[in-house]
Tab-separated table of C-alpha atoms and ligand atoms in Angstrom:
chain	number	residue	atom	x	y	z
A	1	MET	CA	0.000	0.000	0.000
A	2	PRO	CA	1.469	3.426	-0.926
A	3	ASP	CA	2.092	5.904	1.869
A	4	SER	CA	-0.603	8.232	0.547
A	5	ALA	CA	-3.231	5.517	0.988
A	6	ILE	CA	-2.112	4.883	4.554
A	7	LEU	CA	-2.410	8.590	5.326
A	8	ALA	CA	-5.857	8.737	3.712
A	9	GLY	CA	-6.944	5.916	5.955
A	10	THR	CA	-6.242	7.983	9.030
A	11	GLY	CA	-8.698	10.713	7.913
A	12	GLU	CA	-12.055	11.535	9.473
A	13	ARG	CA	-15.104	9.336	9.133
A	14	ARG	CA	-16.953	12.031	7.210
A	15	GLY	CA	-14.103	12.270	4.697
A	16	ALA	CA	-13.282	15.390	2.757
A	17	ALA	CA	-15.866	17.612	4.508
A	18	VAL	CA	-13.560	17.892	7.504
A	19	PRO	CA	-10.012	19.088	6.905
A	20	MET	CA	-7.290	17.280	8.806
A	21	ASP	CA	-5.651	19.216	11.584
A	22	PRO	CA	-2.007	19.885	10.901
A	23	PRO	CA	0.226	17.804	13.153
A	24	ALA	CA	1.512	20.972	14.856
A	25	ALA	CA	-2.024	21.658	16.213
A	26	MET	CA	-1.896	18.616	18.489
A	27	PRO	CA	-0.983	19.831	21.971
A	28	PRO	CA	1.473	17.801	23.944
A	29	VAL	CA	-0.253	15.792	26.650
A	30	ARG	CA	1.436	15.808	30.004
A	31	PRO	CA	-0.946	14.198	32.495
A	32	ASP	CA	-0.557	15.748	35.908
A	33	PRO	CA	0.361	13.492	38.831
A	34	GLU	CA	-3.286	13.267	39.873
A	35	LEU	CA	-4.052	11.529	36.614
A	36	ALA	CA	-1.222	9.036	36.864
A	37	ALA	CA	-3.307	6.599	38.898
A	38	LEU	CA	-6.150	7.089	36.466
A	39	ALA	CA	-3.877	6.125	33.576
A	40	ALA	CA	-3.201	2.806	35.241
A	41	ARG	CA	-6.873	2.282	35.989
A	42	LEU	CA	-8.288	3.182	32.566
A	43	SER	CA	-5.272	2.112	30.543
A	44	PRO	CA	-2.723	4.689	29.464
A	45	VAL	CA	-4.065	4.587	25.915
A	46	HIS	CA	-7.616	5.472	26.967
A	47	LEU	CA	-6.411	8.442	29.017
A	48	ARG	CA	-3.987	9.669	26.359
A	49	GLN	CA	-6.588	9.325	23.623
A	50	ARG	CA	-9.280	11.165	25.635
A	51	LEU	CA	-6.951	14.027	26.597
A	52	ASN	CA	-5.657	14.397	23.051
A	53	MET	CA	-9.155	14.458	21.568
A	54	GLU	CA	-10.375	16.966	24.154
A	55	GLY	CA	-7.465	19.252	23.377
A	56	ALA	CA	-7.658	19.033	19.612
A	57	HIS	CA	-11.402	18.758	18.964
A	58	GLY	CA	-13.271	19.911	22.097
A	59	LYS	CA	-14.598	23.015	20.289
A	60	ALA	CA	-15.482	21.323	16.996
A	61	VAL	CA	-18.759	22.385	15.408
A	62	PHE	CA	-18.534	20.039	12.432
A	63	GLY	CA	-17.248	16.500	12.222
A	64	TYR	CA	-15.918	14.086	14.815
A	65	GLY	CA	-17.990	11.820	16.982
A	66	ARG	CA	-21.210	10.108	16.025
A	67	THR	CA	-23.014	13.129	14.591
A	68	PHE	CA	-21.652	15.588	12.048
A	69	PHE	CA	-23.039	18.815	13.544
A	70	HIS	CA	-22.469	19.987	17.129
A	71	LEU	CA	-24.740	22.974	17.754
A	72	GLU	CA	-23.606	23.129	21.381
A	73	ASN	CA	-20.196	24.379	20.190
A	74	TRP	CA	-21.505	27.088	17.845
A	75	TYR	CA	-21.501	29.813	20.469
A	76	SER	CA	-22.213	32.747	18.167
A	77	ILE	CA	-25.566	31.256	17.218
A	78	HIS	CA	-26.567	30.822	20.851
A	79	ALA	CA	-26.920	34.599	21.222
A	80	LEU	CA	-28.891	34.739	17.988
A	81	ILE	CA	-31.316	32.068	19.211
A	82	ARG	CA	-31.713	33.933	22.492
A	83	GLY	CA	-32.412	37.182	20.639
A	84	VAL	CA	-35.007	35.588	18.370
A	85	LEU	CA	-36.798	34.072	21.356
A	86	LYS	CA	-36.846	37.439	23.130
A	87	LEU	CA	-38.241	39.171	20.055
A	88	GLY	CA	-40.910	36.516	19.804
A	89	GLY	CA	-41.861	36.890	23.461
A	90	LEU	CA	-40.993	33.269	24.193
A	91	TYR	CA	-37.757	33.614	26.147
A	92	GLY	CA	-39.180	34.157	29.638
A	93	ARG	CA	-41.541	31.195	29.338
A	94	GLY	CA	-38.686	28.997	28.106
A	95	LEU	CA	-36.549	29.988	31.097
A	96	ARG	CA	-39.367	29.178	33.516
A	97	ASN	CA	-39.980	25.840	31.794
A	98	ALA	CA	-36.290	24.960	32.223
A	99	LEU	CA	-36.533	25.421	35.977
A	100	ALA	CA	-39.756	23.416	36.402
A	101	ILE	CA	-38.039	20.080	37.011
A	102	ALA	CA	-40.391	17.098	37.153
A	103	VAL	CA	-39.905	13.941	39.210
A	104	THR	CA	-40.717	11.078	36.844
A	105	ARG	CA	-41.534	7.614	38.207
A	106	HIS	CA	-40.564	4.687	35.991
A	107	GLU	CA	-40.970	1.007	36.718
A	108	ALA	CA	-38.616	-1.426	34.988
A	109	ARG	CA	-39.629	-5.086	34.974
A	110	LEU	CA	-36.536	-7.231	34.656
A	111	PRO	CA	-36.945	-11.033	34.485
A	112	ALA	CA	-33.372	-11.636	35.632
A	113	LEU	CA	-33.612	-9.346	38.675
A	114	PRO	CA	-32.972	-11.304	41.879
A	115	ALA	CA	-35.854	-11.222	44.335
A	116	ALA	CA	-33.610	-9.520	46.879
A	117	PHE	CA	-33.443	-6.444	44.617
A	118	ASP	CA	-37.163	-6.310	43.822
A	119	GLY	CA	-38.274	-2.781	44.560
A	120	LEU	CA	-34.818	-1.179	44.368
A	121	ARG	CA	-35.181	2.522	43.601
A	122	VAL	CA	-32.562	4.182	41.425
A	123	LEU	CA	-32.570	7.966	41.158
A	124	GLN	CA	-31.212	9.133	37.799
A	125	LEU	CA	-29.974	12.671	37.231
A	126	SER	CA	-28.679	13.468	33.774
A	127	ASP	CA	-27.288	16.368	31.779
A	128	LEU	CA	-26.962	18.777	34.671
A	129	HIS	CA	-24.765	21.382	32.910
A	130	LEU	CA	-24.301	22.781	36.389
A	131	ASP	CA	-22.280	25.901	35.586
A	132	ALA	CA	-24.930	27.274	33.216
A	133	SER	CA	-27.183	28.791	35.856
A	134	GLU	CA	-27.188	29.336	39.599
A	135	ALA	CA	-30.991	29.429	39.530
A	136	PHE	CA	-31.009	25.960	38.009
A	137	VAL	CA	-28.748	24.520	40.707
A	138	HIS	CA	-31.052	25.929	43.362
A	139	ALA	CA	-34.134	24.479	41.614
A	140	LEU	CA	-32.439	21.098	41.225
A	141	ALA	CA	-31.385	20.925	44.863
A	142	GLU	CA	-34.932	21.756	45.924
A	143	ARG	CA	-36.337	19.062	43.631
A	144	VAL	CA	-33.932	16.345	44.753
A	145	ARG	CA	-34.417	17.140	48.422
A	146	GLY	CA	-36.822	14.629	49.888
A	147	VAL	CA	-36.825	12.226	46.929
A	148	GLU	CA	-36.445	8.743	48.346
A	149	ALA	CA	-34.210	6.262	46.518
A	150	ASP	CA	-31.728	3.523	47.370
A	151	LEU	CA	-28.963	4.781	45.104
A	152	THR	CA	-28.252	7.585	42.671
A	153	VAL	CA	-26.798	7.491	39.178
A	154	LEU	CA	-25.532	10.575	37.326
A	155	THR	CA	-25.482	9.937	33.594
A	156	GLY	CA	-23.087	12.580	32.377
A	157	ASP	CA	-22.708	16.176	31.193
A	158	PHE	CA	-21.831	18.034	34.370
A	159	ARG	CA	-20.288	20.982	32.503
A	160	TYR	CA	-22.123	23.525	30.303
A	161	ARG	CA	-19.476	23.908	27.623
A	162	THR	CA	-17.551	21.100	26.001
A	163	HIS	CA	-14.247	22.783	26.807
A	164	GLY	CA	-12.752	25.234	29.257
A	165	ASP	CA	-12.744	25.434	33.028
A	166	TRP	CA	-14.519	22.469	34.607
A	167	ARG	CA	-14.117	23.513	38.220
A	168	PRO	CA	-17.253	25.733	38.494
A	169	ALA	CA	-19.450	22.779	37.525
A	170	LEU	CA	-17.859	20.556	40.147
A	171	GLU	CA	-18.094	23.226	42.836
A	172	ARG	CA	-21.851	23.122	42.263
A	173	LEU	CA	-21.826	19.325	42.225
A	174	GLU	CA	-20.149	19.431	45.620
A	175	ARG	CA	-23.020	21.572	46.941
A	176	LEU	CA	-25.561	19.181	45.455
A	177	ARG	CA	-23.849	16.040	46.728
A	178	PRO	CA	-25.415	15.975	50.240
A	179	GLN	CA	-28.886	15.872	48.666
A	180	LEU	CA	-28.203	12.699	46.651
A	181	PRO	CA	-29.597	9.555	48.282
A	182	GLY	CA	-27.636	6.345	48.766
A	183	GLU	CA	-24.404	5.395	47.072
A	184	VAL	CA	-23.730	7.596	44.045
A	185	TYR	CA	-22.364	6.323	40.728
A	186	ALA	CA	-21.638	8.379	37.633
A	187	ILE	CA	-20.387	8.390	34.084
A	188	LEU	CA	-18.917	11.150	31.920
A	189	GLY	CA	-20.694	12.759	28.977
A	190	ASN	CA	-19.500	14.571	25.893
A	191	HIS	CA	-19.368	17.885	27.805
A	192	ASP	CA	-17.029	16.422	30.418
A	193	THR	CA	-13.280	16.140	30.590
A	194	VAL	CA	-11.510	13.116	31.966
A	195	ARG	CA	-9.628	15.576	34.192
A	196	MET	CA	-12.785	15.750	36.324
A	197	VAL	CA	-12.503	12.162	37.485
A	198	PRO	CA	-10.310	12.588	40.604
A	199	ARG	CA	-12.299	15.605	41.831
A	200	ILE	CA	-15.678	13.916	41.314
A	201	GLU	CA	-14.489	10.798	43.116
A	202	SER	CA	-13.211	12.937	45.994
A	203	LEU	CA	-16.887	13.824	46.567
A	204	GLY	CA	-17.709	10.180	47.253
A	205	ILE	CA	-19.097	9.600	43.774
A	206	ARG	CA	-17.817	6.484	42.027
A	207	LEU	CA	-17.217	7.059	38.331
A	208	LEU	CA	-17.629	4.052	36.092
A	209	MET	CA	-15.110	4.459	33.290
A	210	ASN	CA	-15.765	1.323	31.234
A	211	GLU	CA	-16.060	-0.469	34.560
A	212	HIS	CA	-18.709	-2.132	36.682
A	213	VAL	CA	-19.498	-2.646	40.330
A	214	THR	CA	-21.468	-5.504	41.823
A	215	LEU	CA	-24.157	-4.726	44.365
A	216	THR	CA	-24.987	-7.522	46.777
A	217	ARG	CA	-27.945	-8.305	49.018
A	218	ALA	CA	-27.544	-11.557	50.933
A	219	ASP	CA	-26.347	-13.953	48.201
A	220	ALA	CA	-27.934	-12.010	45.343
A	221	ARG	CA	-25.999	-9.891	42.846
A	222	LEU	CA	-26.884	-6.946	40.651
A	223	HIS	CA	-24.246	-5.473	38.374
A	224	LEU	CA	-24.016	-1.776	37.552
A	225	ALA	CA	-21.740	-0.928	34.642
A	226	GLY	CA	-20.857	2.425	33.128
A	227	ILE	CA	-18.990	3.589	30.079
A	228	ASP	CA	-17.057	6.687	29.112
A	229	ASP	CA	-18.755	9.039	26.640
A	230	PRO	CA	-19.900	7.079	23.578
A	231	HIS	CA	-21.165	10.102	21.622
A	232	PHE	CA	-18.444	12.625	20.815
A	233	PHE	CA	-15.308	10.954	22.113
A	234	GLU	CA	-16.559	7.460	21.263
A	235	ALA	CA	-14.635	6.324	24.332
A	236	GLY	CA	-17.240	3.891	25.634
A	237	ASN	CA	-16.021	0.323	25.825
A	238	ILE	CA	-18.917	-1.990	26.620
A	239	GLU	CA	-16.798	-5.100	26.338
A	240	ARG	CA	-14.449	-3.838	29.010
A	241	ALA	CA	-17.283	-2.605	31.242
A	242	ALA	CA	-19.043	-5.968	31.077
A	243	ASP	CA	-15.942	-8.070	31.499
A	244	GLY	CA	-16.505	-10.486	34.383
A	245	ILE	CA	-20.303	-10.127	34.561
A	246	PRO	CA	-21.826	-13.629	34.348
A	247	ALA	CA	-24.191	-13.900	31.375
A	248	GLU	CA	-27.096	-15.093	33.536
A	249	ASP	CA	-26.823	-12.207	36.028
A	250	CYS	CA	-28.917	-9.061	35.937
A	251	ALA	CA	-26.932	-6.044	34.739
A	252	ILE	CA	-27.617	-2.354	34.196
A	253	LEU	CA	-25.566	-0.164	31.874
A	254	LEU	CA	-25.107	3.578	32.300
A	255	SER	CA	-24.383	5.102	28.896
A	256	HIS	CA	-24.449	8.869	28.437
A	257	SER	CA	-26.120	8.500	25.048
A	258	PRO	CA	-28.613	5.826	23.943
A	259	GLU	CA	-26.589	5.448	20.752
A	260	THR	CA	-25.134	2.274	22.256
A	261	TRP	CA	-28.549	0.597	22.336
A	262	TRP	CA	-27.811	-2.361	20.128
A	263	GLN	CA	-24.293	-3.024	21.367
A	264	ALA	CA	-25.584	-3.013	24.951
A	265	ALA	CA	-28.512	-5.324	24.195
A	266	HIS	CA	-26.340	-7.866	22.443
A	267	ALA	CA	-23.809	-7.702	25.268
A	268	GLY	CA	-26.585	-9.012	27.508
A	269	PHE	CA	-27.537	-5.953	29.553
A	270	ASP	CA	-31.047	-5.950	31.003
A	271	LEU	CA	-31.493	-2.201	31.371
A	272	LEU	CA	-29.781	0.813	29.815
A	273	LEU	CA	-30.048	4.251	31.415
A	274	ALA	CA	-29.084	7.185	29.209
A	275	GLY	CA	-29.510	10.912	28.738
A	276	HIS	CA	-27.721	13.281	26.351
A	277	THR	CA	-30.624	14.015	23.990
A	278	HIS	CA	-32.526	16.327	26.391
A	279	GLY	CA	-35.530	14.813	24.599
A	280	GLY	CA	-34.885	17.496	21.998
A	281	GLN	CA	-35.230	20.269	24.647
A	282	VAL	CA	-37.094	22.481	22.184
A	283	CYS	CA	-40.108	20.567	20.934
A	284	LEU	CA	-43.342	21.192	19.105
A	285	PRO	CA	-46.604	20.633	20.986
A	286	GLY	CA	-46.885	16.928	21.643
A	287	GLY	CA	-43.169	16.652	22.362
A	288	LEU	CA	-41.970	16.365	18.764
A	289	PRO	CA	-38.322	17.461	18.833
A	290	LEU	CA	-37.077	19.995	16.309
A	291	MET	CA	-33.634	18.422	16.452
A	292	LEU	CA	-31.940	15.475	18.131
A	293	ASN	CA	-28.226	15.143	18.660
A	294	ALA	CA	-28.034	11.370	18.587
A	295	ASP	CA	-27.373	8.864	15.854
A	296	CYS	CA	-30.111	6.427	16.795
A	297	PRO	CA	-33.835	5.857	16.219
A	298	ARG	CA	-36.080	8.554	17.682
A	299	ALA	CA	-37.900	5.945	19.744
A	300	TYR	CA	-34.786	5.581	21.896
A	301	CYS	CA	-34.256	9.325	22.431
A	302	ARG	CA	-36.812	10.028	25.153
A	303	GLY	CA	-38.468	8.089	27.956
A	304	PRO	CA	-38.864	4.318	28.241
A	305	TRP	CA	-38.150	1.990	25.336
A	306	ARG	CA	-37.253	-1.603	24.595
A	307	TYR	CA	-34.858	-3.243	22.163
A	308	ARG	CA	-35.138	-7.031	22.039
A	309	ASP	CA	-34.767	-8.234	25.661
A	310	MET	CA	-33.238	-5.007	26.976
A	311	LEU	CA	-35.241	-2.185	28.498
A	312	GLY	CA	-34.020	1.359	28.135
A	313	TYR	CA	-34.797	4.773	29.507
A	314	THR	CA	-33.503	8.006	28.019
A	315	SER	CA	-33.971	10.929	30.360
A	316	THR	CA	-34.850	14.358	29.022
A	317	GLY	CA	-32.228	15.537	31.500
A	318	ALA	CA	-32.527	17.997	34.333
A	319	GLY	CA	-30.456	20.799	32.859
A	320	SER	CA	-30.430	22.632	29.563
A	321	SER	CA	-27.813	23.128	26.894
A	322	ILE	CA	-27.063	25.805	24.263
A	323	VAL	CA	-29.764	28.249	25.482
A	324	GLY	CA	-31.301	27.603	28.892
A	325	VAL	CA	-34.857	27.257	27.678
A	326	ARG	CA	-37.266	24.383	27.167
A	327	TYR	CA	-40.513	24.057	25.277
A	328	ASN	CA	-42.846	21.062	25.358
A	329	CYS	CA	-40.074	18.989	26.887
A	330	PRO	CA	-39.917	19.337	30.683
A	331	PRO	CA	-36.661	18.713	32.500
A	332	GLU	CA	-36.795	15.704	34.796
A	333	ILE	CA	-35.141	13.602	37.402
A	334	VAL	CA	-36.216	9.969	37.313
A	335	VAL	CA	-36.838	7.414	40.009
A	336	HIS	CA	-36.574	3.967	38.433
A	337	THR	CA	-38.121	1.193	40.517
A	338	LEU	CA	-36.748	-2.203	39.545
A	339	ARG	CA	-39.256	-5.054	39.606
A	340	ARG	CA	-38.630	-8.735	39.152
A	341	GLY	CA	-40.547	-10.323	36.271
B	1	FE2	FE1	-24.376	15.068	26.119
């Protein structure tokens, strides 16, 4: 094979529409000492790849990842959208809608669930984008307060932007942490940097980075797996996350985006919990989204769904992205009650 063909093979998935970055644009990656342990845990390749992609492509509007267009990174149009909504008299209502967080109750019937876990309540919070609005953090804390659940899962997108300072988002997560019931598990989304991992875990939140934990009650087991962002960074590794889970055991997968639906089902997971889509966030009456940022069937982009033997739930998310408004698509936190059968 000539050298030119080898080089062509390293190009982007969407081909000529996306120019290659010159080699000089790639920043050197020097993981700080805090990340050294993470390199050993994730694999040095995973960490290096994630950091390199964040540095080189974290602001990309076109190309990369599973979808070609990333509106969340087109910051100049955010102001335009805001202005149009204000002119149309819709902005204030959209802001109020975004703060009216619903508590959704969802029951998941899982044939493989051990009797000892029948009735387990899992609180899911997704797409918090915590540094977008202080008013939102206050509304979220008020909504979570008093919700009863046995454990909490956070399914990614803590930060508002996909690049830049991540500390303000985690300072707000620290304030929210005392409100979260039970053990807390989390995954990263496409707005999150892998540099967040040590700080999040210092809050007593266990991140699942292509990993799983096994919950036990008496002799019964329930496995909870989580993957790194499968949408933009395509860093989710289901095979690694599921490694060691017996095929006959009940297992739940946390995946920031539902785009992993068929890989997860064929890996043998019983339930997939996702977010990312915001349900469209801006929808027509009846909940019809104007746009979805996921490369998967619309049926899997909001609420409960099923693919073969696997149940799924895609949360509309609690927070908002791009412009902090919602129409016909309320923000939510979800209490999933697991039932045997
Ligand atoms: Fe996302």
